[in-house]
GROMACS .gro file of C-alpha atoms in nm:
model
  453
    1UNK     CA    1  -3.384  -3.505   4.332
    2UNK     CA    2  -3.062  -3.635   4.381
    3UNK     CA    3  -2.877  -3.401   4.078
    4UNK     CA    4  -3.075  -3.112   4.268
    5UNK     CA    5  -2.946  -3.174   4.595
    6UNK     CA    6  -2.562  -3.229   4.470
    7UNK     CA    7  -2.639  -2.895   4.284
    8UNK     CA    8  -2.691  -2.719   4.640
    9UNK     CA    9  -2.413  -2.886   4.819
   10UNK     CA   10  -2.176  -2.756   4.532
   11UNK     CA   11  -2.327  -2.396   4.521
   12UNK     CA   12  -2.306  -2.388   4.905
   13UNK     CA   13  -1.906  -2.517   4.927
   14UNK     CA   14  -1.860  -2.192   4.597
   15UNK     CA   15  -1.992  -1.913   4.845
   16UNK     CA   16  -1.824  -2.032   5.168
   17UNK     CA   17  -1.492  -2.033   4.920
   18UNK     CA   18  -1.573  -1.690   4.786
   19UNK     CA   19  -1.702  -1.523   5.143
   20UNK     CA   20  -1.275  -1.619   5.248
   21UNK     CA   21  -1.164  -1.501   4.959
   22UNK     CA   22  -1.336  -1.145   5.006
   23UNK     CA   23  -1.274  -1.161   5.417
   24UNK     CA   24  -0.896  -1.219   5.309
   25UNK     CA   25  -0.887  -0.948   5.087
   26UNK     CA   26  -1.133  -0.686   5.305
   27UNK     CA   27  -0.860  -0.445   5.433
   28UNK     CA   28  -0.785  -0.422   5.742
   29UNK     CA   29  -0.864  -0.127   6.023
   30UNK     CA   30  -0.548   0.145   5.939
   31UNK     CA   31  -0.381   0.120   6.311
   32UNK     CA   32  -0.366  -0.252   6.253
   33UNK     CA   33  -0.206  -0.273   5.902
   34UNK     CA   34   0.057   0.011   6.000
   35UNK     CA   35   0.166  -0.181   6.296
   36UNK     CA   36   0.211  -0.511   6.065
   37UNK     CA   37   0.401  -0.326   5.842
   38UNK     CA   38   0.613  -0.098   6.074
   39UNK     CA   39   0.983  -0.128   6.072
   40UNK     CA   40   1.202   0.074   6.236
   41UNK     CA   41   1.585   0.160   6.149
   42UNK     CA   42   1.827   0.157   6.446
   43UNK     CA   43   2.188   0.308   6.473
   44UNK     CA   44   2.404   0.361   6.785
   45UNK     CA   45   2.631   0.658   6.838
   46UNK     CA   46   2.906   0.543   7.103
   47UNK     CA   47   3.233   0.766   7.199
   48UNK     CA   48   3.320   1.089   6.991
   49UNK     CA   49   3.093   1.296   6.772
   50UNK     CA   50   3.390   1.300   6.533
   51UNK     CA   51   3.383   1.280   6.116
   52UNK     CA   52   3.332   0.904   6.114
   53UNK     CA   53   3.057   0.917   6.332
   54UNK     CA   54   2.889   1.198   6.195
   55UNK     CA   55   2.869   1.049   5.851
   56UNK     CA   56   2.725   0.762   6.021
   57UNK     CA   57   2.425   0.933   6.166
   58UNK     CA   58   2.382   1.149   5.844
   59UNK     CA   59   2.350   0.838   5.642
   60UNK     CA   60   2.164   0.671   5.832
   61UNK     CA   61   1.897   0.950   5.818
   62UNK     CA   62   1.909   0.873   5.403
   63UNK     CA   63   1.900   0.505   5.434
   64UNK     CA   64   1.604   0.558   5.649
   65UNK     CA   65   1.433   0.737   5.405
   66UNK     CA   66   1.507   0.556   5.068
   67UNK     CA   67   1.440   0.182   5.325
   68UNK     CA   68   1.080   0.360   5.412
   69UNK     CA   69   1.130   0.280   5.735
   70UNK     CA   70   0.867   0.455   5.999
   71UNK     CA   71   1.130   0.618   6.230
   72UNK     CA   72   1.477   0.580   6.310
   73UNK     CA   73   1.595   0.525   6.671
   74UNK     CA   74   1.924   0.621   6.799
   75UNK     CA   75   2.130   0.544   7.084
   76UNK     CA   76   2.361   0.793   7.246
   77UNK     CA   77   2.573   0.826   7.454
   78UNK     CA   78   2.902   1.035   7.402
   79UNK     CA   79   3.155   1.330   7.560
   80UNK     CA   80   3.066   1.566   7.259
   81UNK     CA   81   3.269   1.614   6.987
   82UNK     CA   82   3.394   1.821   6.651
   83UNK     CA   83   3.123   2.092   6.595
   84UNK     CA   84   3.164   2.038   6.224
   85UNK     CA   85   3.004   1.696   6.255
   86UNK     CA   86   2.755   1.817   6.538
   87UNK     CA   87   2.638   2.048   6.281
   88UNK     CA   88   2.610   1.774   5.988
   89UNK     CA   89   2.437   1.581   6.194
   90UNK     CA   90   2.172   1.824   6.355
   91UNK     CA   91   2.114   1.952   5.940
   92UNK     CA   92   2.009   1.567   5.859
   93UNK     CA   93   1.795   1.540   6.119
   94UNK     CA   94   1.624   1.873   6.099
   95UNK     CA   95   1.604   1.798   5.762
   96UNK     CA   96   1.427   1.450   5.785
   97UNK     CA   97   1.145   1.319   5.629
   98UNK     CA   98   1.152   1.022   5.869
   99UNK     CA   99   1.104   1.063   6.224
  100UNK     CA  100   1.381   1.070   6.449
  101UNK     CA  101   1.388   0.948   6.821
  102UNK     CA  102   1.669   0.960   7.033
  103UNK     CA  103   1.737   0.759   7.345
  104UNK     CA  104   2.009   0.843   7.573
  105UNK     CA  105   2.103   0.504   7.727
  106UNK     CA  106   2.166   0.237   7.948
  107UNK     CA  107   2.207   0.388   8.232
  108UNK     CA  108   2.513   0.555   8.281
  109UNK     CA  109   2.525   0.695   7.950
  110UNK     CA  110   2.554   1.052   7.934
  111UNK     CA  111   2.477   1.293   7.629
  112UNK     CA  112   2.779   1.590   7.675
  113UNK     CA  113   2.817   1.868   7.545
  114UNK     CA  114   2.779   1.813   7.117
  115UNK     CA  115   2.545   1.515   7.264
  116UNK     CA  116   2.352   1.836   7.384
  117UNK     CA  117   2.253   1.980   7.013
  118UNK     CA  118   2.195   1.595   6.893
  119UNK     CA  119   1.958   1.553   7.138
  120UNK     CA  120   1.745   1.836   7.119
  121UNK     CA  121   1.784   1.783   6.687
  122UNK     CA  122   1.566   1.488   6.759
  123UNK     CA  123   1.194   1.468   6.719
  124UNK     CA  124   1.125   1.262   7.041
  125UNK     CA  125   1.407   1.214   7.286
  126UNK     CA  126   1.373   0.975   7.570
  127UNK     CA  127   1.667   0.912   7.869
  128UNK     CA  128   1.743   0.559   8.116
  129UNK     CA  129   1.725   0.622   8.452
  130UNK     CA  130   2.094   0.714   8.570
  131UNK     CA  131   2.196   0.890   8.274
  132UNK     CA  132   2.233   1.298   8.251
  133UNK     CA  133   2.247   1.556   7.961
  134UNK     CA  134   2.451   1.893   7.984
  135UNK     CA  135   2.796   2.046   8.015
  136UNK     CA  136   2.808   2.240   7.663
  137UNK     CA  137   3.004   2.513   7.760
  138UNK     CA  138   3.386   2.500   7.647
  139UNK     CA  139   3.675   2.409   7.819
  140UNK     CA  140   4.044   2.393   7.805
  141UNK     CA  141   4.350   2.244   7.941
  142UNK     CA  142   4.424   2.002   8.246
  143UNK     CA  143   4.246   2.222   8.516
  144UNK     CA  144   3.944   2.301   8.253
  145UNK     CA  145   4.039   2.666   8.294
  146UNK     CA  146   3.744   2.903   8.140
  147UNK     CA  147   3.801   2.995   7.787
  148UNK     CA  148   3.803   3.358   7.856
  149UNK     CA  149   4.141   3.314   8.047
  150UNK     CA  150   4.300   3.115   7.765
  151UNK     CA  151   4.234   3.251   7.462
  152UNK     CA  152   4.061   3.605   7.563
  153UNK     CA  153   3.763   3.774   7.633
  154UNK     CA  154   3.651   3.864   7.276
  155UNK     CA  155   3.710   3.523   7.104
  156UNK     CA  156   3.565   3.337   7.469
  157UNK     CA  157   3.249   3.534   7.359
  158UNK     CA  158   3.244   3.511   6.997
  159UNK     CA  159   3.269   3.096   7.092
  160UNK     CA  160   2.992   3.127   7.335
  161UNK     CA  161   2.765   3.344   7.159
  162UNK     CA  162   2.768   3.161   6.831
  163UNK     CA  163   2.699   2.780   7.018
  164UNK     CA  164   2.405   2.952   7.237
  165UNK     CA  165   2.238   3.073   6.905
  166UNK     CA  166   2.294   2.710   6.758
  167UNK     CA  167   2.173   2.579   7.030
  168UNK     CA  168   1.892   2.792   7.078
  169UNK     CA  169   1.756   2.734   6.740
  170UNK     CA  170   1.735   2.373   6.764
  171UNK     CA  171   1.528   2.400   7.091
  172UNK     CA  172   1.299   2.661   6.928
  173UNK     CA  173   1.241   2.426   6.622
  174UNK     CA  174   1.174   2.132   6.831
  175UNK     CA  175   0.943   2.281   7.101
  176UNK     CA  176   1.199   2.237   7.350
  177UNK     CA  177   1.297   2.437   7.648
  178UNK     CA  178   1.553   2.701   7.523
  179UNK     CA  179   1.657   2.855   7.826
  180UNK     CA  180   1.798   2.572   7.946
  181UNK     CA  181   1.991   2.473   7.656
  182UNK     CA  182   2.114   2.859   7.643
  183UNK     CA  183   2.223   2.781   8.041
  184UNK     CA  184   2.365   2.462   7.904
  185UNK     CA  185   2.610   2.634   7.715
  186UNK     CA  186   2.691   2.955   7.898
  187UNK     CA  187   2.681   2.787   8.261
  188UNK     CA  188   2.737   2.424   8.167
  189UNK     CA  189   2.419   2.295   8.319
  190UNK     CA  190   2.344   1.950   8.329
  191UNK     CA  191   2.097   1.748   8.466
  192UNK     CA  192   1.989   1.433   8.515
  193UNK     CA  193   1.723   1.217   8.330
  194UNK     CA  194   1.389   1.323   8.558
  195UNK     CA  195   1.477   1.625   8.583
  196UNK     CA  196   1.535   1.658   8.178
  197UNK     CA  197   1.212   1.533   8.134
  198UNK     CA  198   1.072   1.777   8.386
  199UNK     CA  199   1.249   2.119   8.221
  200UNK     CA  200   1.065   1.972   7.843
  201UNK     CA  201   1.455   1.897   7.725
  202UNK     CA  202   1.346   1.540   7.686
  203UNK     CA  203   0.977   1.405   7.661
  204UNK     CA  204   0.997   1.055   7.864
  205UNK     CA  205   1.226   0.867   8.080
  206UNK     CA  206   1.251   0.483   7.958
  207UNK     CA  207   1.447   0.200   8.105
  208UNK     CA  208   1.507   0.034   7.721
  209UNK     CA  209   1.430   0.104   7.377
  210UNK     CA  210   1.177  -0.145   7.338
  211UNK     CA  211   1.018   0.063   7.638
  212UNK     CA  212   1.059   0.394   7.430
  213UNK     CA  213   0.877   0.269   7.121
  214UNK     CA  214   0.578   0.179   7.316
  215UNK     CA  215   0.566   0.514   7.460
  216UNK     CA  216   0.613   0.678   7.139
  217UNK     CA  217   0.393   0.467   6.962
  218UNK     CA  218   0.066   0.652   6.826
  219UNK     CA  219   0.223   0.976   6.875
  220UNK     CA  220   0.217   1.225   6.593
  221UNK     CA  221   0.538   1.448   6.458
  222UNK     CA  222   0.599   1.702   6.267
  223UNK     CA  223   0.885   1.657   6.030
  224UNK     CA  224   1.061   1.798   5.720
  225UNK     CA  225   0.780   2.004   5.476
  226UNK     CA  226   0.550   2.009   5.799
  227UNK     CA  227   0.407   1.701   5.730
  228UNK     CA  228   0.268   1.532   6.038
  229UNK     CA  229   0.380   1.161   6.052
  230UNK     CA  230   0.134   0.932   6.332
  231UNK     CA  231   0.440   0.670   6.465
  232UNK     CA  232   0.378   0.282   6.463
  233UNK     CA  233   0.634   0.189   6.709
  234UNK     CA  234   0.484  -0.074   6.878
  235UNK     CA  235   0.646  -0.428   6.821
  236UNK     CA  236   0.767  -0.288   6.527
  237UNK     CA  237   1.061  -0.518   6.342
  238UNK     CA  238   1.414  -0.307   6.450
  239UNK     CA  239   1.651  -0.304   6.147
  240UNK     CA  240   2.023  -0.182   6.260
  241UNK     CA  241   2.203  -0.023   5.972
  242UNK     CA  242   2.629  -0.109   6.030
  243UNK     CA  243   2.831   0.202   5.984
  244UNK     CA  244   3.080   0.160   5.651
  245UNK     CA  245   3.454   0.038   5.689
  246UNK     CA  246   3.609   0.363   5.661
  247UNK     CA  247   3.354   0.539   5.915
  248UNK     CA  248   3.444   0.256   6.185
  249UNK     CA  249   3.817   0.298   6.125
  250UNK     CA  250   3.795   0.672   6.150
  251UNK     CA  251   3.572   0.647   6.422
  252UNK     CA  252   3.822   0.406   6.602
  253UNK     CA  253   4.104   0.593   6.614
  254UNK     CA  254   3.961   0.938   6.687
  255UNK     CA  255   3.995   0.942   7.008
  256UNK     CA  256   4.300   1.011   7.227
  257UNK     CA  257   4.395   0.758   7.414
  258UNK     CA  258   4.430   0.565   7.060
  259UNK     CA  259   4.612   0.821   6.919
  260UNK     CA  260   4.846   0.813   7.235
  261UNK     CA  261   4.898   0.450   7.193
  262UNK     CA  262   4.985   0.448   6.805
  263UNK     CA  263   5.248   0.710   6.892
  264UNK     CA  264   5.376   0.440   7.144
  265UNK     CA  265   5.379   0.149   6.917
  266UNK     CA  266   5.546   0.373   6.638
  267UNK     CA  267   5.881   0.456   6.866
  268UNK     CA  268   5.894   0.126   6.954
  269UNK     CA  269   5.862  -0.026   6.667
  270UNK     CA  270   6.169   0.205   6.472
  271UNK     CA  271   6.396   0.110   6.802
  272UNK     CA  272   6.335  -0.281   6.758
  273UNK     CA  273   6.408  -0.207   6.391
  274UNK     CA  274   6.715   0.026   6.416
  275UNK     CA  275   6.813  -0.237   6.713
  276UNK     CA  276   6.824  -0.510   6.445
  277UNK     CA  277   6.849  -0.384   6.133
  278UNK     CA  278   6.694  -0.632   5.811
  279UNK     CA  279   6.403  -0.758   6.049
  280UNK     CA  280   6.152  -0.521   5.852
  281UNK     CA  281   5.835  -0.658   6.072
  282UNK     CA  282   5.878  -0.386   6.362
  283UNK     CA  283   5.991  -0.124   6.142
  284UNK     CA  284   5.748  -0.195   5.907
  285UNK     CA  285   5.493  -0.198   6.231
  286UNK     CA  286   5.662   0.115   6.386
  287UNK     CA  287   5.595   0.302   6.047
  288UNK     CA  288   5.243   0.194   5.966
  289UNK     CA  289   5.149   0.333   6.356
  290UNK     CA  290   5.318   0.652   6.265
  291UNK     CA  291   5.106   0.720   5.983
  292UNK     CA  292   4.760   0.596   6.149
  293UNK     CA  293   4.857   0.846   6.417
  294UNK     CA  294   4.920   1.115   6.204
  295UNK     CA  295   4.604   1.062   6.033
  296UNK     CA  296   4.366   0.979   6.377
  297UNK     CA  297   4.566   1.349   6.504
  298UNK     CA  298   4.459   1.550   6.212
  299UNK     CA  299   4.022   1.405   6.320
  300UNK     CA  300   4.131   1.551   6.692
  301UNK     CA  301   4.130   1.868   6.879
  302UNK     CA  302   4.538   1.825   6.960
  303UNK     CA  303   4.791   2.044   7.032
  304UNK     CA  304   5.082   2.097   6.760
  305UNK     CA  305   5.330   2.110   7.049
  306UNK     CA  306   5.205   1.827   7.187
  307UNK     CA  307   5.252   1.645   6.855
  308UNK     CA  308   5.623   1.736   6.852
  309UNK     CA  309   5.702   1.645   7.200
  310UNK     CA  310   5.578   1.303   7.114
  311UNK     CA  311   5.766   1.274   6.806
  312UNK     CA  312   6.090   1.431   6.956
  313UNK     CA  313   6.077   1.195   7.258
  314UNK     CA  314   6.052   0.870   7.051
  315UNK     CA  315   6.382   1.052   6.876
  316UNK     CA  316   6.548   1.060   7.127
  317UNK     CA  317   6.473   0.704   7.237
  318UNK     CA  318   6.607   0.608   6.947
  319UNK     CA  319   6.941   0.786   6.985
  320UNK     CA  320   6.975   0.611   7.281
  321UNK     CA  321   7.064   0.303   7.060
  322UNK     CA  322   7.374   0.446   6.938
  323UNK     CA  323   7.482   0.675   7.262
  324UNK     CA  324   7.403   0.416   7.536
  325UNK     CA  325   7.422   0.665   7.805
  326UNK     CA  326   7.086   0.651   7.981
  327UNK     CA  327   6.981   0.992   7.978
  328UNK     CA  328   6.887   1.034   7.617
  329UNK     CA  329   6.610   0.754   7.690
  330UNK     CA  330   6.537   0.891   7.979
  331UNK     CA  331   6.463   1.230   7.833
  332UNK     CA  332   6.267   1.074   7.583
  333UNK     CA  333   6.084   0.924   7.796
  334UNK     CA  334   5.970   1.233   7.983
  335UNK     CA  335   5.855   1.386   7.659
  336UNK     CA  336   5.607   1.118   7.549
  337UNK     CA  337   5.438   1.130   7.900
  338UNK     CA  338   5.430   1.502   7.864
  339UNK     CA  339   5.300   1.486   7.489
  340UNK     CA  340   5.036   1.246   7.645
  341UNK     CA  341   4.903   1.513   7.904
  342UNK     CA  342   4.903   1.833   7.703
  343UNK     CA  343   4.771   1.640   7.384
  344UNK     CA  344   4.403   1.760   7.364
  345UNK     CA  345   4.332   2.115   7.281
  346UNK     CA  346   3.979   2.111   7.469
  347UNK     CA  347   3.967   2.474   7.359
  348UNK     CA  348   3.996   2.453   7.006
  349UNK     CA  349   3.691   2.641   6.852
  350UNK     CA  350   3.541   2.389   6.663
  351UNK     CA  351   3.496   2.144   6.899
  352UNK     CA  352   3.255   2.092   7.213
  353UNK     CA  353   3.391   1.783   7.480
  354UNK     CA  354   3.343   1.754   7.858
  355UNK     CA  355   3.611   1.693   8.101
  356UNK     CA  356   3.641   1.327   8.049
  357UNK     CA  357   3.792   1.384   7.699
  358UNK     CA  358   4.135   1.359   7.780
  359UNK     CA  359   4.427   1.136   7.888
  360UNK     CA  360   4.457   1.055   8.258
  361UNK     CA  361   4.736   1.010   8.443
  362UNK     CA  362   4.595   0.612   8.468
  363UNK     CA  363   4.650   0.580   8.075
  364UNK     CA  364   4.967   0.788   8.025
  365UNK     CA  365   5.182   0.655   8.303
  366UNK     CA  366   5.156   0.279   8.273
  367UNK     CA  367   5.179   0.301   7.905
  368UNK     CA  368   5.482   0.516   7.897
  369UNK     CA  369   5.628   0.295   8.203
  370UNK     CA  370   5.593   0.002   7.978
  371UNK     CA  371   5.720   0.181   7.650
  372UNK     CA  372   6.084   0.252   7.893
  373UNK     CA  373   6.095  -0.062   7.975
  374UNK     CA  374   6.093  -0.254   7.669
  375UNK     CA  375   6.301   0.024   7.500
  376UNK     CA  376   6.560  -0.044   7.808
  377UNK     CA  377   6.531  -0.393   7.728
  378UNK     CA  378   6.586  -0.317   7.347
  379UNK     CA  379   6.876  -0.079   7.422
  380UNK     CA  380   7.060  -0.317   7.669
  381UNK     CA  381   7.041  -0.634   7.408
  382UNK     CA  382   7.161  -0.416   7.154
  383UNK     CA  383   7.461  -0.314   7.362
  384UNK     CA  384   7.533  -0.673   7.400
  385UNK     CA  385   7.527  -0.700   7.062
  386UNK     CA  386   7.808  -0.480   6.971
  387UNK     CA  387   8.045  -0.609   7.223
  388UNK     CA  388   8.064  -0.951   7.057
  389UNK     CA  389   8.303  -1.040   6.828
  390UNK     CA  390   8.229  -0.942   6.445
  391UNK     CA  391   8.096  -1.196   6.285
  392UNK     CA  392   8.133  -1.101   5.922
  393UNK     CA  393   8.387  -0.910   5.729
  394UNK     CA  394   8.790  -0.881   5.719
  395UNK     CA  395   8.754  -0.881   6.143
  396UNK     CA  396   8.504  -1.175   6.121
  397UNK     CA  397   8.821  -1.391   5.995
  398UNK     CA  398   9.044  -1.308   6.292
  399UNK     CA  399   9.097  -1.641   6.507
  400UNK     CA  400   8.886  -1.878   6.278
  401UNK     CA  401   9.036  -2.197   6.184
  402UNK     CA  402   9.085  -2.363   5.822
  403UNK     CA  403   9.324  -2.637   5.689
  404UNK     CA  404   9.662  -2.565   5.455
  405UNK     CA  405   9.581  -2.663   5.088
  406UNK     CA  406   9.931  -2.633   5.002
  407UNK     CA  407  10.257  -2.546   5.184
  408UNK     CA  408  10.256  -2.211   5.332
  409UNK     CA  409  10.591  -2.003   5.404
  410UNK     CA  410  10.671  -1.666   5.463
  411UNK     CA  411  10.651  -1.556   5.060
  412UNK     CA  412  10.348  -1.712   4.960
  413UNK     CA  413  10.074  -2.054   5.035
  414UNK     CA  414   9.696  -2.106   4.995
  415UNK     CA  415   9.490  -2.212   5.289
  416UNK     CA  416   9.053  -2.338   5.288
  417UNK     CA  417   8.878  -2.096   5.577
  418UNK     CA  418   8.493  -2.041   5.582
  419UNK     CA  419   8.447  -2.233   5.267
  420UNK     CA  420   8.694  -2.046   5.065
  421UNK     CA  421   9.037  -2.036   4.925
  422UNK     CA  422   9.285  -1.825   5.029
  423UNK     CA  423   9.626  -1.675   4.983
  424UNK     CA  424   9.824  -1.699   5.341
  425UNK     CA  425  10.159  -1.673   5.467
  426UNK     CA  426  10.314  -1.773   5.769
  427UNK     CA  427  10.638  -1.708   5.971
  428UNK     CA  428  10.701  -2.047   6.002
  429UNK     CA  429  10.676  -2.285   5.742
  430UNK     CA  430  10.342  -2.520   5.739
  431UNK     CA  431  10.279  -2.876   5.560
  432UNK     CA  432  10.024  -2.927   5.347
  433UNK     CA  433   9.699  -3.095   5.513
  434UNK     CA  434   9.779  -2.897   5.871
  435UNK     CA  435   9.489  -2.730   6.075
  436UNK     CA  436   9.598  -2.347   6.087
  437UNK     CA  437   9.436  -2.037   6.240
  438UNK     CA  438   9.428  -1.655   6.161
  439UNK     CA  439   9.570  -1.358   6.289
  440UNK     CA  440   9.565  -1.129   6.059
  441UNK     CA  441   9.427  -0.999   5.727
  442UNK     CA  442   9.596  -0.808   5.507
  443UNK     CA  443   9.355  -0.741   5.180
  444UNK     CA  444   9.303  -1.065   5.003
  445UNK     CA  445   9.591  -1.214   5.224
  446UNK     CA  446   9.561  -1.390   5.534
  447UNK     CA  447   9.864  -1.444   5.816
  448UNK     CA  448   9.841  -1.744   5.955
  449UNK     CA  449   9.985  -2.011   6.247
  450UNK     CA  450   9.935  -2.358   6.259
  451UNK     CA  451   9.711  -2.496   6.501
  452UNK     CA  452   9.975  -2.757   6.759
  453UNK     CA  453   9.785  -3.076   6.834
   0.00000   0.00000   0.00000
């Protein structure tokens, strides 16, 4: 009896082990075990749509693919930017397999004019309260004349035409409200983030990502091959992919304020150096900001004249060093503020900014104010510097003192001055061991005195 009973107990404690076992392994209900599972990849998109920044976006689109993440969530907000990289990055995300969302925050964010086509390139778009969408239409110069008046009616059209029918074609794909993005473009319309939501440019207003995802959540999408994807964005785990090195340096300096500033730090850099020649650092500084200009102006919409009025005014600031007058600084001062304010070419074809893409007076003045003064300060200490006495040299010898190593007379003697042995002669004669100063130098000879005690 007792053998049967432990018999029972035993077979009992095997099926409660093997009903876990199977309860473990049942699989779950498929909401649950996509939510578990869900990841999505996260990417921010800050300042200029530029070439750094557009790789950025277009690779994250493939590392959200090959990571299998459920969707990728981006955060914009930006002044527009080079149509070439607008254009790479509305291809990748027409082109994904991977959902895309877009969120135009915080608030105070703003998605301008290339922002415009990134937006509506998205699957589901979402904007924080006190942020706005618009302005696509191109501008130029200070007073943001229309391009019709600067470059002509026929090219002005051309522009327009070809960014409506870009435009245009992203709404259509997206089931997005295409008159408004034409109006966005031809009138610069913009509006604000109800009223987005209202016209169907954007499909919800959210305070914060995390507020996004649970609206999108459940929500099906059509993406690249028509396949519908169901999104899982609920507490899902956010993964940020880091742009590269080279796309945050290149990012970095395209913009022009940065450019502005390199351009600053290269003319004074090459006056410290020229100032004091051998220190190497500041021309060695100078020269390196030169280049990185250079290089951040060629990823910008700027003005070749504007280049050269920057590059002749820090000239001409370095003249100054040898001429001393005043006016050549001055000039050259005059030309870096100007290069400042005529240095973006908002009209340039290929690129789509708002007004706020430029340098202000608030940016140029101060800076170049602070640039005269320290090459002032340069110039005047380098003035000072060649009214003293030469140091080195024939000249340099010229009043120093030494001691008479042998007698010295009018024909011939030897005298010890700055560590060396020299010939010397004297009008009078001079005993050996007396202290003796220069007058003159003549060659290898020096004319001497002695020194009365």
């Amino acid at each position: 009896m007792r053998a049967r009973a432990s018999w029972r107990i035993h077979g009992a404690a095997l099926l409660g082990v093997a009903a876990v076992a199977l309860l473990a392994g049942a699989p779950r209900a498929p909401g649950e075990a996509a939510r578990s599972l869900a990841t999505v990849a996260r990417c921010e998109m800050d300042g200029v749509v530029d070439t750094g920044s557009g790789n950025y976006l277009a690779d994250c689109v493939e590392r959200a693919e090959a990571e299998g993440h459920g969707a990728l969530l981006v955060r914009l907000d930006t002044p527009g930017g080079s149509l070439e990289a607008t254009r790479d990055i509305v291809r990748a995300f027409l082109a994904s397999r991977v959902p895309v969302l877009v969120w135009v925050g915080p608030s105070g964010a703003h998605a301008g004019s290339a922002g415009v086509f990134v937006t509506l390139a998205s699957n589901l778009a979402a904007m924080a309260p006190g942020t706005n969408i618009g302005a696509a239409h191109p501008v130029v110069g200070i007073g943001g004349q229309d391009p019709e008046e600067a470059g002509g009616r026929q090219l002005a059209r051309k522009v327009e035409n070809d960014a409506v029918a870009f435009v245009e074609s992203i709404a259509r794909q997206r089931g997005r409200n295409e008159k408004w993005a034409a109006s966005a473009v031809r009138d610069s319309a913009s509006v604000p983030a109800e009223r987005a939501r209202e016209l169907r440019v954007v499909e919800h207003v959210a305070s914060s990502e995390e507020d996004f995802l649970a609206w999108a959540d459940g929500r099906g999408v059509e993406v690249a091959g028509g396949d519908t994807v169901r999104l899982a964005t609920r507490d899902a785990r956010v993964v940020d992919l880091a742009p590269s090195l080279s796309q945050r340096v290149v990012h970095a300096l395209a913009h022009p304020s940065v450019v502005y500033l390199l351009f600053m730090v290269a003319a004074l850099g090459l006056v410290a150096e020229l100032s004091h020649p051998g220190a190497l650092v500041p021309g060695l500084i100078g020269l390196v900001a030169l280049v990185l200009a250079l290089v951040a102006s060629s990823a910008l919409p700027v003005r070749a004249g504007a280049l050269a009025l920057l590059l002749v005014g820090a000239g001409l600031i370095v003249a100054e060093l040898f001429v001393t007058s005043g006016l050549l600084g001055a000039a050259g001062v005059v030309l870096l503020a100007l290069g400042g304010i005529f240095l973006v070419d908002r009209f340039d074809p290929g690129w789509f900014v708002d007004r706020s893409f430029h340098l202000t007076w608030t940016w140029v003045v101060p800076t170049t104010v602070v640039l005269a003064g320290a090459a002032a300060y340069v110039a005047y200490r380098g003035a000072q510097t060649r009214r003293l006495p030469q140091q080195a040299g024939d000249a340099g010898l010229v009043g120093e003192q030494g001691t008479a190593l042998a007698a010295v007379g009018s024909e011939n003697g030897e005298v010890f001055v700055h560590g060396e042995r020299w010939r010397a002669t004297s009008p009078t004669p001079i005993r050996p061991g007396a202290h003796v100063v220069v007058r003159r130098v003549d060659g290898l000879t020096l004319f001497v005195d002695e020194v009365k005690t």
